[in-house]
Amino acid sequence: MPITPRGNSFMVSHGSGKDRVRLTRKTMAEAETLLAELEAAEKAEAAAKLLAAQRGDPTKTLQDAYDRTYREKWKGSKGERTTVLNAKQMLALLGPDTLVTEIDSDSIADALNALEDGDDDTDGNSAATVNKKLASLNVMLKGCMDRGWLKAIPHTKRRKEGNRRTFWYTEDDEREMLAACYRLGLPELADWITFGIDSGMRRSEMLRLKTADCFNRHIHLHNGETKNDQGRVIPTTDLAEAIVQKARDRNDVRVFQGMTQAILRGQWDALRTYLKKEEDPKYIVHVLRHTCATRLAIGGATAPQIMAYMGHKAIQTSMIYIHLTGHNLAGVSDLLKRTPPPRPELKVVGG
């Protein structure tokens, strides 16, 4: 039975083997709702796997692509050291276990944004450096096509050197997105958007976040649990705290218990399609993080405060958001204040 009484609560059992999930709920209605959510998530993952199979070989990972490309192209080459370093950073950002058929334009765009932001193990990459790392990924994906592992390489625009632009969502954008989520029946995505904006956490951090790591109105990310391996503590807003509490009330281990990379990608695609934003570069998951940093700067946070909140490795990255808002120039225009000279009276000629 998928739902069984357990004392004063009800246990929901779903899946089998190592994928089996067992969670308790206080009432039968809550248990039935959870079971429906788990079944829907399972269907979404199955659909994602079917789509992946249509894109190529659904068994080959990015690590497989790297290993083959290294042996066949890079090993012993003149630029081996630099090329391998670039490729390994892309491998780390996208995930070595990620299926090559699951790599799409959005996930690549997220990775490139992370490189520019210094969200890997660097202090932030220039557009030229980002383009070199993108090139190493494209070589791996081209090899996948040659071997029949992939039917098409996701289209990704190269960064324009010296012309970086940082996007963020306005409060009107946020309201529009949340309203669309509820119309589409995606309340978990609405919570994801709210939590992402208020916490500034990276996608991978949010997917792993446990309710046990949220206490005293703070999120505690420990060393080794972040993209740059450096822990940090983030105060929770009222909205973020309410989302954590909902997960606690459900006895969920993770704050976003039913969310996976595949489900997030599918729901985000549905949102963008509904809003007719498929070609808008602003509508990617990583922009939630940019939005948090930008709103902190607009609210008057200092660069060191933004650095600590966001987990930036270099303060130069945090200063980007200060520059965007103009707060670094606050009061400077006062230096130009002066009393203008009196205007001369105009004389009428020939009057």
mmCIF file of C-alpha atoms in Angstrom:
data_model
loop_
_atom_site.group_PDB
_atom_site.id
_atom_site.type_symbol
_atom_site.label_atom_id
_atom_site.label_comp_id
_atom_site.label_asym_id
_atom_site.label_seq_id
_atom_site.Cartn_x
_atom_site.Cartn_y
_atom_site.Cartn_z
ATOM 1 C CA MET A 1 0.000 0.000 0.000
ATOM 2 C CA PRO A 2 1.408 3.447 -0.907
ATOM 3 C CA ILE A 3 -0.228 5.014 2.192
ATOM 4 C CA THR A 4 -0.297 3.253 5.565
ATOM 5 C CA PRO A 5 -1.307 4.460 9.048
ATOM 6 C CA ARG A 6 1.645 5.020 11.372
ATOM 7 C CA GLY A 7 0.489 5.956 14.883
ATOM 8 C CA ASN A 8 -1.167 9.347 14.660
ATOM 9 C CA SER A 9 0.167 9.991 11.160
ATOM 10 C CA PHE A 10 0.266 8.401 7.704
ATOM 11 C CA MET A 11 3.331 7.072 5.893
ATOM 12 C CA VAL A 12 3.663 7.543 2.147
ATOM 13 C CA SER A 13 5.852 4.990 0.352
ATOM 14 C CA HIS A 14 6.768 5.587 -3.272
ATOM 15 C CA GLY A 15 9.291 4.021 -5.641
ATOM 16 C CA SER A 16 11.431 0.946 -5.151
ATOM 17 C CA GLY A 17 14.940 -0.078 -4.146
ATOM 18 C CA LYS A 18 17.371 2.752 -3.564
ATOM 19 C CA ASP A 19 14.877 5.201 -5.100
ATOM 20 C CA ARG A 20 12.166 4.405 -2.558
ATOM 21 C CA VAL A 21 10.870 7.444 -0.670
ATOM 22 C CA ARG A 22 9.168 7.139 2.720
ATOM 23 C CA LEU A 23 7.651 10.269 4.234
ATOM 24 C CA THR A 24 4.998 10.863 6.882
ATOM 25 C CA ARG A 25 2.109 13.307 6.937
ATOM 26 C CA LYS A 26 -0.250 14.256 9.743
ATOM 27 C CA THR A 27 -3.514 13.632 7.860
ATOM 28 C CA MET A 28 -4.722 11.309 5.105
ATOM 29 C CA ALA A 29 -5.494 14.324 2.894
ATOM 30 C CA GLU A 30 -1.893 15.563 3.207
ATOM 31 C CA ALA A 31 -0.603 12.049 2.490
ATOM 32 C CA GLU A 32 -2.752 11.773 -0.642
ATOM 33 C CA THR A 33 -1.549 15.181 -1.830
ATOM 34 C CA LEU A 34 2.078 14.150 -1.305
ATOM 35 C CA LEU A 35 1.556 10.871 -3.168
ATOM 36 C CA ALA A 36 0.034 12.766 -6.102
ATOM 37 C CA GLU A 37 3.040 15.150 -6.138
ATOM 38 C CA LEU A 38 5.508 12.253 -6.089
ATOM 39 C CA GLU A 39 3.683 10.489 -8.906
ATOM 40 C CA ALA A 40 3.632 13.711 -10.951
ATOM 41 C CA ALA A 41 7.363 14.189 -10.337
ATOM 42 C CA GLU A 42 7.995 10.609 -11.447
ATOM 43 C CA LYS A 43 6.061 11.219 -14.670
ATOM 44 C CA ALA A 44 8.022 14.424 -15.299
ATOM 45 C CA GLU A 45 11.314 12.572 -14.876
ATOM 46 C CA ALA A 46 10.106 9.783 -17.161
ATOM 47 C CA ALA A 47 9.178 12.385 -19.789
ATOM 48 C CA ALA A 48 12.602 13.991 -19.430
ATOM 49 C CA LYS A 49 14.290 10.605 -19.939
ATOM 50 C CA LEU A 50 12.154 9.962 -23.035
ATOM 51 C CA LEU A 51 13.144 13.345 -24.449
ATOM 52 C CA ALA A 52 16.782 12.603 -23.637
ATOM 53 C CA ALA A 53 16.545 9.333 -25.566
ATOM 54 C CA GLN A 54 15.261 11.265 -28.584
ATOM 55 C CA ARG A 55 18.263 13.592 -28.325
ATOM 56 C CA GLY A 56 20.822 10.792 -28.475
ATOM 57 C CA ASP A 57 22.325 8.119 -26.241
ATOM 58 C CA PRO A 58 20.706 8.482 -22.791
ATOM 59 C CA THR A 59 23.508 6.567 -21.076
ATOM 60 C CA LYS A 60 26.510 8.770 -21.857
ATOM 61 C CA THR A 61 27.589 11.396 -19.341
ATOM 62 C CA LEU A 62 29.638 14.547 -19.671
ATOM 63 C CA GLN A 63 32.459 12.671 -17.912
ATOM 64 C CA ASP A 64 32.337 10.077 -20.721
ATOM 65 C CA ALA A 65 32.542 12.903 -23.248
ATOM 66 C CA TYR A 66 35.510 14.472 -21.463
ATOM 67 C CA ASP A 67 37.398 11.161 -21.166
ATOM 68 C CA ARG A 68 37.006 10.345 -24.860
ATOM 69 C CA THR A 69 37.868 13.885 -25.985
ATOM 70 C CA TYR A 70 40.947 13.975 -23.759
ATOM 71 C CA ARG A 71 42.268 10.697 -25.153
ATOM 72 C CA GLU A 72 41.499 11.494 -28.780
ATOM 73 C CA LYS A 73 42.247 15.226 -29.027
ATOM 74 C CA TRP A 74 43.888 16.872 -26.033
ATOM 75 C CA LYS A 75 46.379 14.419 -24.569
ATOM 76 C CA GLY A 76 49.876 15.414 -25.587
ATOM 77 C CA SER A 77 48.705 18.474 -27.543
ATOM 78 C CA LYS A 78 50.516 21.813 -27.335
ATOM 79 C CA GLY A 79 47.744 23.497 -25.362
ATOM 80 C CA GLU A 80 46.838 20.458 -23.258
ATOM 81 C CA ARG A 81 47.208 22.093 -19.837
ATOM 82 C CA THR A 82 45.010 25.143 -20.534
ATOM 83 C CA THR A 83 42.422 23.233 -22.546
ATOM 84 C CA VAL A 84 42.075 20.546 -19.898
ATOM 85 C CA LEU A 85 41.722 23.182 -17.153
ATOM 86 C CA ASN A 86 38.944 24.921 -19.112
ATOM 87 C CA ALA A 87 37.171 21.638 -19.830
ATOM 88 C CA LYS A 88 37.342 20.518 -16.201
ATOM 89 C CA GLN A 89 35.753 23.748 -15.006
ATOM 90 C CA MET A 90 32.853 23.221 -17.410
ATOM 91 C CA LEU A 91 32.674 19.620 -16.207
ATOM 92 C CA ALA A 92 32.426 20.765 -12.586
ATOM 93 C CA LEU A 93 29.783 23.419 -13.299
ATOM 94 C CA LEU A 94 27.515 21.221 -15.423
ATOM 95 C CA GLY A 95 28.141 18.067 -13.403
ATOM 96 C CA PRO A 96 30.283 15.109 -14.538
ATOM 97 C CA ASP A 97 27.339 12.712 -14.102
ATOM 98 C CA THR A 98 25.004 14.866 -16.215
ATOM 99 C CA LEU A 99 23.817 13.035 -19.314
ATOM 100 C CA VAL A 100 24.996 14.739 -22.494
ATOM 101 C CA THR A 101 21.411 14.545 -23.760
ATOM 102 C CA GLU A 102 20.279 16.632 -20.780
ATOM 103 C CA ILE A 103 22.653 19.515 -21.494
ATOM 104 C CA ASP A 104 20.659 22.342 -23.032
ATOM 105 C CA SER A 105 21.105 26.032 -23.802
ATOM 106 C CA ASP A 106 19.767 27.073 -20.392
ATOM 107 C CA SER A 107 22.124 24.889 -18.377
ATOM 108 C CA ILE A 108 25.067 26.119 -20.440
ATOM 109 C CA ALA A 109 23.955 29.735 -19.985
ATOM 110 C CA ASP A 110 23.748 29.156 -16.226
ATOM 111 C CA ALA A 111 27.288 27.764 -16.234
ATOM 112 C CA LEU A 112 28.650 30.726 -18.212
ATOM 113 C CA ASN A 113 26.942 33.162 -15.848
ATOM 114 C CA ALA A 114 28.501 31.332 -12.918
ATOM 115 C CA LEU A 115 31.940 31.681 -14.515
ATOM 116 C CA GLU A 116 31.468 35.426 -14.963
ATOM 117 C CA ASP A 117 30.180 35.782 -11.403
ATOM 118 C CA GLY A 118 33.059 33.898 -9.848
ATOM 119 C CA ASP A 119 30.705 31.133 -8.703
ATOM 120 C CA ASP A 120 33.198 28.382 -9.481
ATOM 121 C CA ASP A 121 36.667 28.354 -7.921
ATOM 122 C CA THR A 122 37.780 31.598 -9.569
ATOM 123 C CA ASP A 123 37.371 35.298 -8.858
ATOM 124 C CA GLY A 124 35.254 35.813 -11.971
ATOM 125 C CA ASN A 125 36.127 35.262 -15.617
ATOM 126 C CA SER A 126 36.388 37.788 -18.427
ATOM 127 C CA ALA A 127 34.235 37.303 -21.529
ATOM 128 C CA ALA A 128 37.319 36.122 -23.454
ATOM 129 C CA THR A 129 38.055 33.450 -20.830
ATOM 130 C CA VAL A 130 34.415 32.363 -20.698
ATOM 131 C CA ASN A 131 34.425 31.936 -24.486
ATOM 132 C CA LYS A 132 37.490 29.695 -24.289
ATOM 133 C CA LYS A 133 35.759 27.477 -21.732
ATOM 134 C CA LEU A 134 32.639 27.384 -23.884
ATOM 135 C CA ALA A 135 34.826 26.327 -26.810
ATOM 136 C CA SER A 136 36.209 23.398 -24.801
ATOM 137 C CA LEU A 137 32.646 22.275 -24.008
ATOM 138 C CA ASN A 138 31.670 22.547 -27.669
ATOM 139 C CA VAL A 139 34.608 20.334 -28.641
ATOM 140 C CA MET A 140 33.358 17.675 -26.219
ATOM 141 C CA LEU A 141 29.794 17.953 -27.512
ATOM 142 C CA LYS A 142 30.975 17.868 -31.141
ATOM 143 C CA GLY A 143 32.749 14.605 -30.332
ATOM 144 C CA CYS A 144 29.478 13.296 -28.879
ATOM 145 C CA MET A 145 27.747 14.055 -32.164
ATOM 146 C CA ASP A 146 30.472 12.306 -34.154
ATOM 147 C CA ARG A 147 30.014 9.184 -31.989
ATOM 148 C CA GLY A 148 26.214 9.284 -32.210
ATOM 149 C CA TRP A 149 25.792 10.139 -28.537
ATOM 150 C CA LEU A 150 24.132 13.453 -29.357
ATOM 151 C CA LYS A 151 21.990 14.519 -32.307
ATOM 152 C CA ALA A 152 22.487 18.294 -31.994
ATOM 153 C CA ILE A 153 24.674 20.707 -30.034
ATOM 154 C CA PRO A 154 22.654 23.204 -27.957
ATOM 155 C CA HIS A 155 22.940 26.709 -29.386
ATOM 156 C CA THR A 156 24.765 29.094 -27.056
ATOM 157 C CA LYS A 157 25.875 32.624 -27.905
ATOM 158 C CA ARG A 158 29.478 33.576 -27.280
ATOM 159 C CA ARG A 159 30.033 36.372 -24.787
ATOM 160 C CA LYS A 160 30.714 39.796 -26.285
ATOM 161 C CA GLU A 161 34.095 40.823 -24.970
ATOM 162 C CA GLY A 162 34.063 44.032 -22.971
ATOM 163 C CA ASN A 163 30.259 44.235 -23.096
ATOM 164 C CA ARG A 164 28.970 42.229 -20.173
ATOM 165 C CA ARG A 165 25.390 42.824 -19.085
ATOM 166 C CA THR A 166 23.895 41.567 -15.831
ATOM 167 C CA PHE A 167 20.157 40.860 -15.811
ATOM 168 C CA TRP A 168 17.787 40.825 -12.856
ATOM 169 C CA TYR A 169 14.044 40.599 -12.240
ATOM 170 C CA THR A 170 12.032 43.609 -11.147
ATOM 171 C CA GLU A 171 9.247 43.181 -8.598
ATOM 172 C CA ASP A 172 6.771 43.393 -11.499
ATOM 173 C CA ASP A 173 8.646 40.579 -13.252
ATOM 174 C CA GLU A 174 8.504 38.527 -10.059
ATOM 175 C CA ARG A 175 4.753 39.062 -9.622
ATOM 176 C CA GLU A 176 4.149 38.079 -13.254
ATOM 177 C CA MET A 177 6.217 34.904 -12.878
ATOM 178 C CA LEU A 178 4.530 33.845 -9.635
ATOM 179 C CA ALA A 179 1.045 34.461 -11.046
ATOM 180 C CA ALA A 180 1.958 32.345 -14.081
ATOM 181 C CA CYS A 181 3.254 29.543 -11.854
ATOM 182 C CA TYR A 182 -0.066 29.339 -10.009
ATOM 183 C CA ARG A 183 -2.054 29.410 -13.256
ATOM 184 C CA LEU A 184 0.094 26.547 -14.554
ATOM 185 C CA GLY A 185 -0.347 24.561 -11.344
ATOM 186 C CA LEU A 186 3.331 24.873 -10.382
ATOM 187 C CA PRO A 187 3.309 26.101 -6.752
ATOM 188 C CA GLU A 188 6.674 24.435 -6.059
ATOM 189 C CA LEU A 189 8.268 26.511 -8.834
ATOM 190 C CA ALA A 190 6.714 29.644 -7.326
ATOM 191 C CA ASP A 191 8.366 28.748 -4.006
ATOM 192 C CA TRP A 192 11.653 28.101 -5.826
ATOM 193 C CA ILE A 193 11.559 31.569 -7.428
ATOM 194 C CA THR A 194 10.742 33.299 -4.138
ATOM 195 C CA PHE A 195 13.395 31.376 -2.221
ATOM 196 C CA GLY A 196 16.014 31.895 -4.936
ATOM 197 C CA ILE A 197 15.502 35.652 -4.970
ATOM 198 C CA ASP A 198 15.484 35.980 -1.184
ATOM 199 C CA SER A 199 18.436 33.667 -0.453
ATOM 200 C CA GLY A 200 20.650 34.235 -3.500
ATOM 201 C CA MET A 201 21.553 30.544 -3.384
ATOM 202 C CA ARG A 202 22.846 28.696 -6.400
ATOM 203 C CA ARG A 203 20.681 26.072 -8.059
ATOM 204 C CA SER A 204 22.815 23.168 -6.804
ATOM 205 C CA GLU A 205 22.769 24.567 -3.245
ATOM 206 C CA MET A 206 18.988 24.847 -3.232
ATOM 207 C CA LEU A 207 18.516 21.314 -4.550
ATOM 208 C CA ARG A 208 20.641 19.943 -1.700
ATOM 209 C CA LEU A 209 19.395 22.234 1.079
ATOM 210 C CA LYS A 210 18.128 20.304 4.117
ATOM 211 C CA THR A 211 15.547 21.586 6.560
ATOM 212 C CA ALA A 212 17.970 20.620 9.355
ATOM 213 C CA ASP A 213 20.374 23.276 8.052
ATOM 214 C CA CYS A 214 17.755 26.000 8.512
ATOM 215 C CA PHE A 215 17.456 27.154 12.102
ATOM 216 C CA ASN A 216 17.350 30.389 14.140
ATOM 217 C CA ARG A 217 16.081 32.097 10.966
ATOM 218 C CA HIS A 218 19.344 31.387 9.165
ATOM 219 C CA ILE A 219 20.481 29.004 6.430
ATOM 220 C CA HIS A 220 23.752 27.292 7.310
ATOM 221 C CA LEU A 221 25.802 26.169 4.316
ATOM 222 C CA HIS A 222 28.847 24.228 5.443
ATOM 223 C CA ASN A 223 32.300 23.950 3.907
ATOM 224 C CA GLY A 224 32.193 21.551 0.988
ATOM 225 C CA GLU A 225 28.470 22.136 0.337
ATOM 226 C CA THR A 226 28.842 25.180 -1.901
ATOM 227 C CA LYS A 227 30.157 25.653 -5.429
ATOM 228 C CA ASN A 228 33.427 27.163 -4.157
ATOM 229 C CA ASP A 229 33.539 24.836 -1.090
ATOM 230 C CA GLN A 230 33.337 27.834 1.275
ATOM 231 C CA GLY A 231 30.507 27.777 3.832
ATOM 232 C CA ARG A 232 28.352 30.768 4.669
ATOM 233 C CA VAL A 233 25.338 31.718 6.783
ATOM 234 C CA ILE A 234 22.357 33.435 5.158
ATOM 235 C CA PRO A 235 19.581 35.132 7.164
ATOM 236 C CA THR A 236 16.115 34.087 5.980
ATOM 237 C CA THR A 237 13.402 36.540 5.027
ATOM 238 C CA ASP A 238 9.833 35.994 6.216
ATOM 239 C CA LEU A 239 8.917 34.557 2.805
ATOM 240 C CA ALA A 240 11.886 32.157 2.754
ATOM 241 C CA GLU A 241 11.231 31.118 6.354
ATOM 242 C CA ALA A 242 7.623 30.255 5.462
ATOM 243 C CA ILE A 243 8.820 27.984 2.650
ATOM 244 C CA VAL A 244 11.213 26.191 5.015
ATOM 245 C CA GLN A 245 8.417 25.785 7.553
ATOM 246 C CA LYS A 246 6.155 24.189 4.952
ATOM 247 C CA ALA A 247 8.852 21.583 4.310
ATOM 248 C CA ARG A 248 9.216 20.990 8.066
ATOM 249 C CA ASP A 249 5.450 20.559 8.433
ATOM 250 C CA ARG A 250 5.611 17.867 5.750
ATOM 251 C CA ASN A 251 8.542 16.180 7.542
ATOM 252 C CA ASP A 252 10.615 16.546 4.380
ATOM 253 C CA VAL A 253 14.370 16.055 4.633
ATOM 254 C CA ARG A 254 15.070 18.661 1.973
ATOM 255 C CA VAL A 255 13.430 22.047 1.569
ATOM 256 C CA PHE A 256 12.653 21.254 -2.083
ATOM 257 C CA GLN A 257 12.058 17.540 -1.605
ATOM 258 C CA GLY A 258 10.332 16.845 -4.929
ATOM 259 C CA MET A 259 12.543 19.003 -7.130
ATOM 260 C CA THR A 260 15.271 17.607 -9.378
ATOM 261 C CA GLN A 261 17.357 19.123 -12.173
ATOM 262 C CA ALA A 262 15.082 17.529 -14.771
ATOM 263 C CA ILE A 263 11.848 18.655 -13.085
ATOM 264 C CA LEU A 264 13.160 22.199 -12.565
ATOM 265 C CA ARG A 265 14.176 22.412 -16.215
ATOM 266 C CA GLY A 266 10.771 21.153 -17.391
ATOM 267 C CA GLN A 267 8.822 23.525 -15.152
ATOM 268 C CA TRP A 268 11.011 26.505 -16.042
ATOM 269 C CA ASP A 269 10.530 25.780 -19.756
ATOM 270 C CA ALA A 270 6.769 25.662 -19.209
ATOM 271 C CA LEU A 271 6.913 29.033 -17.424
ATOM 272 C CA ARG A 272 8.960 30.699 -20.156
ATOM 273 C CA THR A 273 6.699 29.308 -22.881
ATOM 274 C CA TYR A 274 3.585 30.543 -21.068
ATOM 275 C CA LEU A 275 5.095 34.031 -20.718
ATOM 276 C CA LYS A 276 6.421 33.947 -24.305
ATOM 277 C CA LYS A 277 9.970 34.536 -23.028
ATOM 278 C CA GLU A 278 11.738 31.628 -24.776
ATOM 279 C CA GLU A 279 14.228 33.963 -26.480
ATOM 280 C CA ASP A 280 14.647 36.410 -23.598
ATOM 281 C CA PRO A 281 18.172 36.011 -22.126
ATOM 282 C CA LYS A 282 16.880 37.291 -18.781
ATOM 283 C CA TYR A 283 14.664 34.262 -18.239
ATOM 284 C CA ILE A 284 17.117 31.682 -16.931
ATOM 285 C CA VAL A 285 17.301 30.196 -13.446
ATOM 286 C CA HIS A 286 20.637 31.806 -12.584
ATOM 287 C CA VAL A 287 19.111 35.300 -12.856
ATOM 288 C CA LEU A 288 17.323 34.634 -9.540
ATOM 289 C CA ARG A 289 20.771 34.863 -7.923
ATOM 290 C CA HIS A 290 21.597 38.073 -9.799
ATOM 291 C CA THR A 291 18.268 39.496 -8.650
ATOM 292 C CA CYS A 292 19.100 38.868 -5.009
ATOM 293 C CA ALA A 293 22.460 40.634 -5.239
ATOM 294 C CA THR A 294 20.984 43.539 -7.203
ATOM 295 C CA ARG A 295 18.152 44.050 -4.724
ATOM 296 C CA LEU A 296 20.619 43.981 -1.847
ATOM 297 C CA ALA A 297 22.598 46.727 -3.574
ATOM 298 C CA ILE A 298 19.467 48.764 -4.324
ATOM 299 C CA GLY A 299 18.524 48.478 -0.654
ATOM 300 C CA GLY A 300 21.847 49.970 0.382
ATOM 301 C CA ALA A 301 23.923 46.896 1.294
ATOM 302 C CA THR A 302 27.685 47.437 1.148
ATOM 303 C CA ALA A 303 29.980 45.388 -1.070
ATOM 304 C CA PRO A 304 31.360 43.375 1.916
ATOM 305 C CA GLN A 305 27.790 42.602 3.012
ATOM 306 C CA ILE A 306 26.823 41.452 -0.486
ATOM 307 C CA MET A 307 30.011 39.389 -0.680
ATOM 308 C CA ALA A 308 29.187 37.578 2.579
ATOM 309 C CA TYR A 309 25.504 37.072 1.732
ATOM 310 C CA MET A 310 26.135 35.743 -1.779
ATOM 311 C CA GLY A 311 29.312 33.819 -1.084
ATOM 312 C CA HIS A 312 31.367 35.682 -3.691
ATOM 313 C CA LYS A 313 35.038 34.835 -3.610
ATOM 314 C CA ALA A 314 36.201 38.316 -4.628
ATOM 315 C CA ILE A 315 34.772 41.676 -3.593
ATOM 316 C CA GLN A 316 35.138 42.852 -7.202
ATOM 317 C CA THR A 317 32.235 40.555 -8.059
ATOM 318 C CA SER A 318 30.074 42.156 -5.367
ATOM 319 C CA MET A 319 31.039 45.632 -6.570
ATOM 320 C CA ILE A 320 29.408 44.873 -9.929
ATOM 321 C CA TYR A 321 25.998 45.159 -8.268
ATOM 322 C CA ILE A 322 26.934 48.358 -6.433
ATOM 323 C CA HIS A 323 27.937 49.878 -9.779
ATOM 324 C CA LEU A 324 24.673 48.727 -11.374
ATOM 325 C CA THR A 325 22.621 50.704 -8.851
ATOM 326 C CA GLY A 326 24.844 53.772 -8.719
ATOM 327 C CA HIS A 327 25.093 53.547 -4.914
ATOM 328 C CA ASN A 328 28.862 53.890 -5.186
ATOM 329 C CA LEU A 329 28.170 57.445 -6.405
ATOM 330 C CA ALA A 330 25.670 58.312 -3.681
ATOM 331 C CA GLY A 331 26.146 61.937 -2.616
ATOM 332 C CA VAL A 332 28.814 62.621 -5.244
ATOM 333 C CA SER A 333 26.482 64.894 -7.222
ATOM 334 C CA ASP A 334 26.244 67.089 -4.120
ATOM 335 C CA LEU A 335 29.822 68.157 -4.859
ATOM 336 C CA LEU A 336 28.519 69.940 -7.942
ATOM 337 C CA LYS A 337 25.905 71.981 -6.102
ATOM 338 C CA ARG A 338 26.279 75.721 -6.467
ATOM 339 C CA THR A 339 24.236 78.894 -6.576
ATOM 340 C CA PRO A 340 23.571 79.801 -10.187
ATOM 341 C CA PRO A 341 24.213 83.414 -11.205
ATOM 342 C CA PRO A 342 21.129 85.631 -11.603
ATOM 343 C CA ARG A 343 19.540 85.529 -15.016
ATOM 344 C CA PRO A 344 19.779 88.853 -16.823
ATOM 345 C CA GLU A 345 16.544 90.510 -17.791
ATOM 346 C CA LEU A 346 15.729 90.173 -21.471
ATOM 347 C CA LYS A 347 15.468 93.464 -23.327
ATOM 348 C CA VAL A 348 12.990 93.770 -26.161
ATOM 349 C CA VAL A 349 14.750 95.108 -29.222
ATOM 350 C CA GLY A 350 12.863 97.686 -31.233
ATOM 351 C CA GLY A 351 10.066 97.905 -28.670
#
